[in-house]
Amino acid sequence: MKIGIVCYPTFGGSGVVATELGISLAEHGHEVHFITYKQPVRLELISHHIHYHEVSVPDYPLFHYQPYELALSSKLVDMVKLYKIDLLHVHYAIPHAYAGFMAKQMLQAEGINVPMVTTLHGTDITLVGNHPFYKPAVTFSINNSDVVTSVSQSLKDDTLRLFNITNEIDVVPNFIDISKHVNPYTDCQRELMAEPHERIITHISNLRPVKRTFDVIEIFDRINKKIPSRLLIVGDGPDKSAMESMCIQKGIHEQVAFLGNSNEVGKILCFSDLFLLPSEKESFGLAALEAMASGVPVISSDTGGLPEVNEHGISGYLSKVGDIDDMAQNAISILSSSSELEKFKKQAKEVAAKFDTKLIVPKYEELYEKAMSHLVQV
Ligand code: GMT
């Protein structure tokens, strides 16, 4: 099948999932076309089954806002016609599902029928999409997609609660290629980051308020008072400088390293002992799954889809949002005994294996078939 994938090309989870999906589909023999404004960060164009088409939005002084949706839907029309793309899979409702629908309509006017699969990722529903300014367009795009998927049952429930949805929603969880996480490094070079007696704790996110980044510092501070540790913060975002100030204020700045956005997440997780994700909202928590696949137990909040990923008492622990004392207590209980830590590391990997690419990507392929048959029936 020839599949056009639309996504955000940045470090966000939805772009990572879309990119990994495209790579896996290409390995299954499909021809994959990424259509977005920049080459996705995790995409290496090493396969002749993978193409990347850049959407450019020319600057024009009359426009206060440059019309990206217009440029994207025009590019979709052109690419579908040029490469005879069979199906569009758009990740993140805003504005991708809307632009995809417009492209479908334009193509239909020329007698070309292309089904569209929309995957809902989280903030497109729970934060941004729910805003009254966007809600009618998001509702319309979901209801007019041929197939709609959400990355967790929790996100499906939120979508049905927040929008007037008449379409079916299939839950397809996010996934991870377990084979790429089976100890790829003979030496993690842990000594570069910490003293032998210190534990290494990691947080990876876009450092936005929804991640409760200040809770990360508070939890670490409590752990560090009992167990000498280092905190590695991966990612970049609006909370970063306030987090740095907080570390200085608490006198723990020498224990905390801000590593910025990184393409070496696997290496960082290789020497990590614990992962913190105390988010306010999280439709799935792909970063937690990546940590678990690398054998890193997760201390997280119990919001949204996190309980579907992080199994309480097995791959880590769940606490109520904002309960930093409980999160710190749970972290200390794992880190204070090497045998306990080893047990959780092993269990985290076992839970992550339930989300292996091999098990999940065929679900998308089945839904592509469903979308194609939908087209035949219409
Ligand atoms: O976490 C973010 O804010 C980024 C956002 C995105 O769209 O890239 O992440 C959402 O999608 C991820 C991939 O499906 C999920 O793992 C995240 O849980 C979800 N984020 C939220 O719901 C806050």
Tab-separated table of C-alpha atoms and ligand atoms in Angstrom:
chain	number	residue	atom	x	y	z
A	1	MET	CA	0.000	0.000	0.000
A	2	LYS	CA	1.147	3.606	-0.561
A	3	ILE	CA	0.593	5.540	2.650
A	4	GLY	CA	0.877	9.306	3.202
A	5	ILE	CA	1.728	10.184	6.820
A	6	VAL	CA	1.100	13.684	8.175
A	7	CYS	CA	2.606	14.559	11.562
A	8	TYR	CA	4.514	17.130	13.589
A	9	PRO	CA	8.188	16.573	12.801
A	10	THR	CA	9.447	17.723	16.214
A	11	PHE	CA	10.441	15.902	19.414
A	12	GLY	CA	6.807	15.502	20.603
A	13	GLY	CA	5.418	12.012	21.184
A	14	SER	CA	2.924	12.146	18.317
A	15	GLY	CA	5.693	12.844	15.784
A	16	VAL	CA	7.848	10.080	17.248
A	17	VAL	CA	4.992	7.551	17.028
A	18	ALA	CA	4.152	8.604	13.449
A	19	THR	CA	7.806	8.329	12.409
A	20	GLU	CA	8.321	4.917	14.030
A	21	LEU	CA	5.067	3.734	12.447
A	22	GLY	CA	6.210	4.864	8.990
A	23	ILE	CA	9.579	3.141	9.418
A	24	SER	CA	7.896	-0.078	10.517
A	25	LEU	CA	5.347	0.048	7.661
A	26	ALA	CA	8.205	0.492	5.189
A	27	GLU	CA	9.885	-2.580	6.697
A	28	HIS	CA	6.609	-4.437	6.012
A	29	GLY	CA	6.920	-3.479	2.323
A	30	HIS	CA	4.591	-0.462	2.205
A	31	GLU	CA	5.650	2.730	0.426
A	32	VAL	CA	5.553	5.547	2.974
A	33	HIS	CA	5.399	9.278	2.211
A	34	PHE	CA	5.943	11.703	5.111
A	35	ILE	CA	4.291	15.028	4.320
A	36	THR	CA	5.186	17.744	6.801
A	37	TYR	CA	7.089	21.049	7.160
A	38	LYS	CA	10.423	19.553	8.246
A	39	GLN	CA	12.055	16.156	8.114
A	40	PRO	CA	10.872	14.304	11.263
A	41	VAL	CA	13.647	14.223	13.887
A	42	ARG	CA	13.770	10.449	14.189
A	43	LEU	CA	13.601	9.822	10.445
A	44	GLU	CA	16.691	8.723	8.607
A	45	LEU	CA	15.963	8.395	4.905
A	46	ILE	CA	17.815	5.141	4.474
A	47	SER	CA	15.114	3.121	2.747
A	48	HIS	CA	13.846	3.513	-0.790
A	49	HIS	CA	10.377	2.760	0.618
A	50	ILE	CA	10.439	6.033	2.599
A	51	HIS	CA	9.919	9.462	1.058
A	52	TYR	CA	9.753	12.896	2.608
A	53	HIS	CA	7.890	15.816	1.021
A	54	GLU	CA	8.309	19.243	2.568
A	55	VAL	CA	5.332	21.564	2.965
A	56	SER	CA	6.474	25.151	2.419
A	57	VAL	CA	4.404	28.147	3.363
A	58	PRO	CA	5.525	31.203	1.423
A	59	ASP	CA	5.709	34.375	3.521
A	60	TYR	CA	3.342	37.084	2.373
A	61	PRO	CA	3.144	40.393	4.273
A	62	LEU	CA	-0.657	40.621	3.981
A	63	PHE	CA	-1.046	37.497	6.116
A	64	HIS	CA	-0.839	38.067	9.830
A	65	TYR	CA	-0.925	34.225	10.141
A	66	GLN	CA	0.603	32.148	7.349
A	67	PRO	CA	-2.012	29.592	6.130
A	68	TYR	CA	-0.270	26.254	6.869
A	69	GLU	CA	-3.485	24.167	6.533
A	70	LEU	CA	-3.954	25.510	3.018
A	71	ALA	CA	-0.373	24.714	2.001
A	72	LEU	CA	-0.632	21.258	3.609
A	73	SER	CA	-3.925	20.317	1.944
A	74	SER	CA	-2.615	21.510	-1.449
A	75	LYS	CA	0.584	19.488	-0.935
A	76	LEU	CA	-1.487	16.424	0.005
A	77	VAL	CA	-3.517	16.750	-3.189
A	78	ASP	CA	-0.354	17.069	-5.300
A	79	MET	CA	1.454	14.160	-3.596
A	80	VAL	CA	-1.562	11.816	-3.750
A	81	LYS	CA	-1.830	12.481	-7.494
A	82	LEU	CA	1.915	12.302	-8.198
A	83	TYR	CA	2.698	9.143	-6.213
A	84	LYS	CA	-0.763	7.522	-6.429
A	85	ILE	CA	-1.001	7.396	-2.645
A	86	ASP	CA	-3.758	4.979	-1.499
A	87	LEU	CA	-4.412	6.289	2.011
A	88	LEU	CA	-3.659	9.249	4.280
A	89	HIS	CA	-2.844	8.719	7.945
A	90	VAL	CA	-2.890	11.996	9.876
A	91	HIS	CA	-1.478	12.235	13.391
A	92	TYR	CA	-2.808	14.918	15.752
A	93	ALA	CA	-6.222	16.348	14.915
A	94	ILE	CA	-5.142	19.997	14.718
A	95	PRO	CA	-4.815	21.018	11.938
A	96	HIS	CA	-3.911	17.752	10.242
A	97	ALA	CA	-7.337	16.067	10.209
A	98	TYR	CA	-8.892	19.296	8.988
A	99	ALA	CA	-6.316	19.732	6.191
A	100	GLY	CA	-6.648	16.030	5.306
A	101	PHE	CA	-10.405	16.352	4.968
A	102	MET	CA	-10.015	19.351	2.638
A	103	ALA	CA	-7.517	17.390	0.524
A	104	LYS	CA	-9.955	14.464	0.333
A	105	GLN	CA	-12.705	16.799	-0.884
A	106	MET	CA	-10.479	18.399	-3.534
A	107	LEU	CA	-9.386	14.976	-4.757
A	108	GLN	CA	-12.963	13.710	-4.798
A	109	ALA	CA	-13.901	16.585	-7.104
A	110	GLU	CA	-11.371	15.120	-9.554
A	111	GLY	CA	-12.749	11.578	-9.124
A	112	ILE	CA	-9.949	10.379	-6.799
A	113	ASN	CA	-11.049	8.731	-3.550
A	114	VAL	CA	-8.506	8.498	-0.747
A	115	PRO	CA	-9.489	7.321	2.741
A	116	MET	CA	-8.182	9.168	5.785
A	117	VAL	CA	-7.202	7.614	9.110
A	118	THR	CA	-6.946	10.097	11.996
A	119	THR	CA	-4.974	9.277	15.141
A	120	LEU	CA	-5.765	11.319	18.244
A	121	HIS	CA	-2.736	11.773	20.497
A	122	GLY	CA	-3.792	13.688	23.592
A	123	THR	CA	-3.384	17.427	23.790
A	124	ASP	CA	-5.245	17.739	20.460
A	125	ILE	CA	-8.276	16.577	22.501
A	126	THR	CA	-7.663	17.375	26.146
A	127	LEU	CA	-5.975	20.778	25.909
A	128	VAL	CA	-5.956	22.543	22.547
A	129	GLY	CA	-8.747	20.854	20.583
A	130	ASN	CA	-11.223	21.351	23.360
A	131	HIS	CA	-10.885	25.133	23.179
A	132	PRO	CA	-14.112	26.713	21.858
A	133	PHE	CA	-12.105	28.346	19.038
A	134	TYR	CA	-11.205	24.921	17.610
A	135	LYS	CA	-13.930	22.591	18.860
A	136	PRO	CA	-16.334	22.681	15.849
A	137	ALA	CA	-13.475	22.041	13.399
A	138	VAL	CA	-12.020	19.218	15.513
A	139	THR	CA	-15.455	17.573	15.970
A	140	PHE	CA	-16.119	17.827	12.240
A	141	SER	CA	-12.707	16.378	11.291
A	142	ILE	CA	-13.085	13.420	13.664
A	143	ASN	CA	-16.617	12.662	12.484
A	144	ASN	CA	-15.558	12.867	8.839
A	145	SER	CA	-12.476	10.643	9.030
A	146	ASP	CA	-12.840	7.148	7.566
A	147	VAL	CA	-11.175	5.583	10.615
A	148	VAL	CA	-10.344	7.249	13.932
A	149	THR	CA	-7.885	5.825	16.443
A	150	SER	CA	-6.850	6.967	19.899
A	151	VAL	CA	-3.659	5.970	21.689
A	152	SER	CA	-5.413	4.829	24.884
A	153	GLN	CA	-8.828	3.875	26.211
A	154	SER	CA	-8.598	6.900	28.486
A	155	LEU	CA	-8.169	9.241	25.505
A	156	LYS	CA	-11.111	7.587	23.754
A	157	ASP	CA	-13.256	8.170	26.857
A	158	ASP	CA	-12.108	11.815	27.023
A	159	THR	CA	-12.912	12.322	23.324
A	160	LEU	CA	-16.415	10.895	23.705
A	161	ARG	CA	-16.986	13.002	26.831
A	162	LEU	CA	-15.676	16.301	25.419
A	163	PHE	CA	-16.925	16.193	21.808
A	164	ASN	CA	-20.134	15.215	20.064
A	165	ILE	CA	-18.704	12.173	18.285
A	166	THR	CA	-20.770	10.123	15.872
A	167	ASN	CA	-17.840	8.094	14.497
A	168	GLU	CA	-16.371	4.882	15.926
A	169	ILE	CA	-12.997	5.211	17.720
A	170	ASP	CA	-10.551	2.281	17.736
A	171	VAL	CA	-7.947	2.191	20.509
A	172	VAL	CA	-4.460	1.429	19.181
A	173	PRO	CA	-1.849	1.945	21.892
A	174	ASN	CA	1.528	3.477	21.171
A	175	PHE	CA	4.330	1.005	20.645
A	176	ILE	CA	8.065	0.508	20.851
A	177	ASP	CA	10.549	-1.633	18.975
A	178	ILE	CA	11.719	-3.857	21.822
A	179	SER	CA	14.528	-5.339	19.701
A	180	LYS	CA	16.161	-1.875	19.580
A	181	HIS	CA	16.101	-1.675	23.394
A	182	VAL	CA	17.691	-5.049	24.156
A	183	ASN	CA	20.835	-3.749	25.785
A	184	PRO	CA	22.360	-2.171	22.653
A	185	TYR	CA	25.363	-0.878	24.624
A	186	THR	CA	28.048	-3.121	26.089
A	187	ASP	CA	29.102	-0.199	28.282
A	188	CYS	CA	26.628	2.530	29.238
A	189	GLN	CA	29.472	4.814	30.395
A	190	ARG	CA	27.551	5.530	33.588
A	191	GLU	CA	30.688	7.014	35.158
A	192	LEU	CA	30.368	10.040	32.812
A	193	MET	CA	27.196	11.047	34.628
A	194	ALA	CA	27.447	9.973	38.268
A	195	GLU	CA	29.649	8.648	41.049
A	196	PRO	CA	29.411	4.878	41.602
A	197	HIS	CA	27.381	5.313	44.826
A	198	GLU	CA	24.818	7.656	43.224
A	199	ARG	CA	21.516	6.672	41.577
A	200	ILE	CA	20.569	8.269	38.252
A	201	ILE	CA	17.035	9.619	37.852
A	202	THR	CA	15.745	10.838	34.493
A	203	HIS	CA	12.891	12.987	33.226
A	204	ILE	CA	12.182	13.471	29.509
A	205	SER	CA	9.544	15.881	28.235
A	206	ASN	CA	8.838	19.133	26.433
A	207	LEU	CA	9.156	20.920	29.839
A	208	ARG	CA	5.666	22.409	29.687
A	209	PRO	CA	3.331	23.070	32.664
A	210	VAL	CA	1.235	19.990	31.731
A	211	LYS	CA	4.267	17.836	32.702
A	212	ARG	CA	4.373	19.366	36.239
A	213	THR	CA	8.094	19.910	35.833
A	214	PHE	CA	8.431	21.571	39.260
A	215	ASP	CA	7.123	18.358	40.845
A	216	VAL	CA	10.046	16.599	39.130
A	217	ILE	CA	12.490	18.848	41.027
A	218	GLU	CA	10.569	18.494	44.314
A	219	ILE	CA	10.472	14.692	44.055
A	220	PHE	CA	14.166	14.566	43.191
A	221	ASP	CA	15.036	16.847	46.114
A	222	ARG	CA	13.235	14.500	48.524
A	223	ILE	CA	14.907	11.396	47.056
A	224	ASN	CA	18.345	13.027	47.054
A	225	LYS	CA	18.050	13.836	50.771
A	226	LYS	CA	17.801	10.075	51.495
A	227	ILE	CA	19.736	8.531	48.596
A	228	PRO	CA	22.585	10.435	46.858
A	229	SER	CA	21.392	10.851	43.270
A	230	ARG	CA	21.700	12.765	40.015
A	231	LEU	CA	18.771	14.118	37.996
A	232	LEU	CA	19.056	14.208	34.203
A	233	ILE	CA	16.518	16.368	32.420
A	234	VAL	CA	16.124	15.762	28.699
A	235	GLY	CA	14.094	18.094	26.486
A	236	ASP	CA	13.468	21.774	26.185
A	237	GLY	CA	10.511	24.030	26.814
A	238	PRO	CA	9.054	27.063	28.550
A	239	ASP	CA	9.568	25.772	32.142
A	240	LYS	CA	13.315	25.189	31.735
A	241	SER	CA	14.734	28.419	33.128
A	242	ALA	CA	12.365	28.432	36.128
A	243	MET	CA	13.407	24.820	36.809
A	244	GLU	CA	17.076	25.853	36.710
A	245	SER	CA	16.366	28.691	39.181
A	246	MET	CA	14.515	26.295	41.467
A	247	CYS	CA	17.511	23.939	41.514
A	248	ILE	CA	19.838	26.834	42.439
A	249	GLN	CA	17.424	27.982	45.139
A	250	LYS	CA	17.325	24.491	46.624
A	251	GLY	CA	21.117	24.153	46.371
A	252	ILE	CA	20.858	21.010	44.222
A	253	HIS	CA	22.023	22.542	40.906
A	254	GLU	CA	25.243	20.498	40.881
A	255	GLN	CA	23.179	17.316	41.091
A	256	VAL	CA	20.911	18.252	38.174
A	257	ALA	CA	21.940	18.270	34.492
A	258	PHE	CA	19.808	19.830	31.767
A	259	LEU	CA	20.730	17.946	28.594
A	260	GLY	CA	18.369	19.665	26.114
A	261	ASN	CA	16.716	17.838	23.222
A	262	SER	CA	18.599	14.688	22.421
A	263	ASN	CA	18.724	12.003	19.780
A	264	GLU	CA	20.565	9.788	22.289
A	265	VAL	CA	17.622	8.927	24.523
A	266	GLY	CA	18.550	5.221	24.363
A	267	LYS	CA	22.042	5.937	25.735
A	268	ILE	CA	20.679	8.138	28.519
A	269	LEU	CA	18.096	5.533	29.545
A	270	CYS	CA	20.812	2.877	29.476
A	271	PHE	CA	22.428	4.348	32.605
A	272	SER	CA	19.199	5.544	34.270
A	273	ASP	CA	17.844	3.870	37.415
A	274	LEU	CA	14.457	5.555	37.609
A	275	PHE	CA	12.157	7.662	35.403
A	276	LEU	CA	9.870	10.438	36.702
A	277	LEU	CA	6.657	11.484	34.918
A	278	PRO	CA	4.337	13.323	37.358
A	279	SER	CA	2.188	14.896	34.560
A	280	GLU	CA	-1.079	16.739	35.043
A	281	LYS	CA	-2.420	15.078	31.870
A	282	GLU	CA	-0.957	12.287	29.744
A	283	SER	CA	-2.996	10.421	27.144
A	284	PHE	CA	-0.425	7.618	27.009
A	285	GLY	CA	3.080	8.561	28.175
A	286	LEU	CA	5.356	7.377	25.375
A	287	ALA	CA	8.439	8.578	27.283
A	288	ALA	CA	7.470	6.250	30.161
A	289	LEU	CA	7.164	3.323	27.738
A	290	GLU	CA	10.584	4.104	26.245
A	291	ALA	CA	12.063	4.118	29.747
A	292	MET	CA	10.405	0.805	30.645
A	293	ALA	CA	11.638	-0.809	27.426
A	294	SER	CA	15.163	0.141	28.518
A	295	GLY	CA	14.544	-1.469	31.916
A	296	VAL	CA	13.960	1.770	33.811
A	297	PRO	CA	11.081	1.679	36.356
A	298	VAL	CA	8.631	4.594	36.256
A	299	ILE	CA	7.296	6.800	39.045
A	300	SER	CA	4.322	8.613	37.546
A	301	SER	CA	0.996	10.217	38.246
A	302	ASP	CA	-2.130	8.125	37.625
A	303	THR	CA	-3.625	10.546	35.094
A	304	GLY	CA	-5.158	9.689	31.694
A	305	GLY	CA	-3.620	6.684	29.959
A	306	LEU	CA	-0.650	6.271	32.335
A	307	PRO	CA	-2.279	3.394	34.294
A	308	GLU	CA	-2.651	1.549	30.947
A	309	VAL	CA	1.142	1.753	30.485
A	310	ASN	CA	2.777	1.871	33.928
A	311	GLU	CA	1.513	-1.077	36.004
A	312	HIS	CA	1.348	-0.091	39.676
A	313	GLY	CA	3.733	-2.153	41.800
A	314	ILE	CA	5.155	-3.926	38.718
A	315	SER	CA	6.792	-1.549	36.233
A	316	GLY	CA	6.878	1.244	38.842
A	317	TYR	CA	4.290	3.096	40.890
A	318	LEU	CA	1.353	5.439	40.281
A	319	SER	CA	0.313	8.287	42.597
A	320	LYS	CA	-2.354	10.973	42.521
A	321	VAL	CA	-1.414	14.076	40.476
A	322	GLY	CA	0.589	16.434	42.708
A	323	ASP	CA	1.230	13.899	45.477
A	324	ILE	CA	4.996	14.496	45.478
A	325	ASP	CA	5.497	12.915	48.910
A	326	ASP	CA	3.975	9.640	47.759
A	327	MET	CA	6.013	9.704	44.527
A	328	ALA	CA	9.232	10.371	46.451
A	329	GLN	CA	8.373	7.609	48.957
A	330	ASN	CA	7.757	5.107	46.130
A	331	ALA	CA	10.995	6.132	44.401
A	332	ILE	CA	12.982	5.672	47.630
A	333	SER	CA	11.440	2.235	48.184
A	334	ILE	CA	12.676	1.108	44.736
A	335	LEU	CA	16.091	2.783	44.908
A	336	SER	CA	17.072	1.889	48.454
A	337	SER	CA	17.605	-1.797	47.751
A	338	SER	CA	19.602	-3.132	44.809
A	339	SER	CA	17.547	-6.331	44.683
A	340	GLU	CA	14.293	-4.308	44.624
A	341	LEU	CA	15.710	-2.108	41.847
A	342	GLU	CA	16.751	-5.150	39.802
A	343	LYS	CA	13.273	-6.697	40.252
A	344	PHE	CA	11.542	-3.519	39.026
A	345	LYS	CA	13.970	-3.125	36.102
A	346	LYS	CA	13.160	-6.641	34.894
A	347	GLN	CA	9.404	-6.179	35.388
A	348	ALA	CA	9.447	-2.806	33.581
A	349	LYS	CA	10.903	-4.529	30.509
A	350	GLU	CA	8.313	-7.295	30.692
A	351	VAL	CA	5.426	-4.809	30.788
A	352	ALA	CA	6.955	-2.794	27.894
A	353	ALA	CA	7.093	-5.978	25.781
A	354	LYS	CA	3.266	-5.927	25.639
A	355	PHE	CA	3.614	-2.796	23.463
A	356	ASP	CA	6.098	-4.215	20.985
A	357	THR	CA	5.925	-2.845	17.434
A	358	LYS	CA	5.365	-6.394	16.166
A	359	LEU	CA	2.101	-6.624	18.113
A	360	ILE	CA	0.734	-3.130	17.483
A	361	VAL	CA	1.654	-2.101	13.919
A	362	PRO	CA	-0.460	-4.934	12.375
A	363	LYS	CA	-3.467	-3.350	14.122
A	364	TYR	CA	-2.890	-0.203	12.045
A	365	GLU	CA	-2.550	-2.308	8.900
A	366	GLU	CA	-5.930	-3.941	9.680
A	367	LEU	CA	-7.484	-0.504	10.118
A	368	TYR	CA	-6.024	0.652	6.793
A	369	GLU	CA	-7.851	-2.290	5.179
A	370	LYS	CA	-11.019	-1.226	7.010
A	371	ALA	CA	-10.608	2.361	5.750
A	372	MET	CA	-10.108	1.115	2.177
A	373	SER	CA	-13.217	-1.085	2.378
A	374	HIS	CA	-15.155	1.867	3.819
A	375	LEU	CA	-14.326	3.679	0.599
A	376	VAL	CA	-15.665	0.843	-1.535
A	377	GLN	CA	-18.972	0.791	0.410
A	378	VAL	CA	-19.561	4.572	0.267
B	1	GMT	O1	3.410	15.205	25.604
B	1	GMT	C1	3.194	16.155	24.868
B	1	GMT	O2	2.811	17.246	25.265
B	1	GMT	C2	3.401	15.994	23.378
B	1	GMT	C3	2.225	15.314	22.777
B	1	GMT	C4	2.385	15.166	21.282
B	1	GMT	O3	1.374	15.165	20.637
B	1	GMT	O4	3.451	15.023	20.746
B	1	GMT	O5	2.100	14.045	23.426
B	1	GMT	C5	0.851	13.389	23.388
B	1	GMT	O6	1.004	12.314	22.466
B	1	GMT	C6	1.935	11.299	22.864
B	1	GMT	C7	2.032	10.267	21.751
B	1	GMT	O7	0.807	9.643	21.507
B	1	GMT	C8	1.473	10.672	24.200
B	1	GMT	O8	2.392	9.673	24.601
B	1	GMT	C9	1.414	11.778	25.270
B	1	GMT	O9	0.903	11.206	26.453
B	1	GMT	C10	0.502	12.901	24.803
B	1	GMT	N1	0.624	14.022	25.749
B	1	GMT	C11	-0.393	14.406	26.528
B	1	GMT	O10	-1.486	13.869	26.528
B	1	GMT	C12	-0.101	15.541	27.439
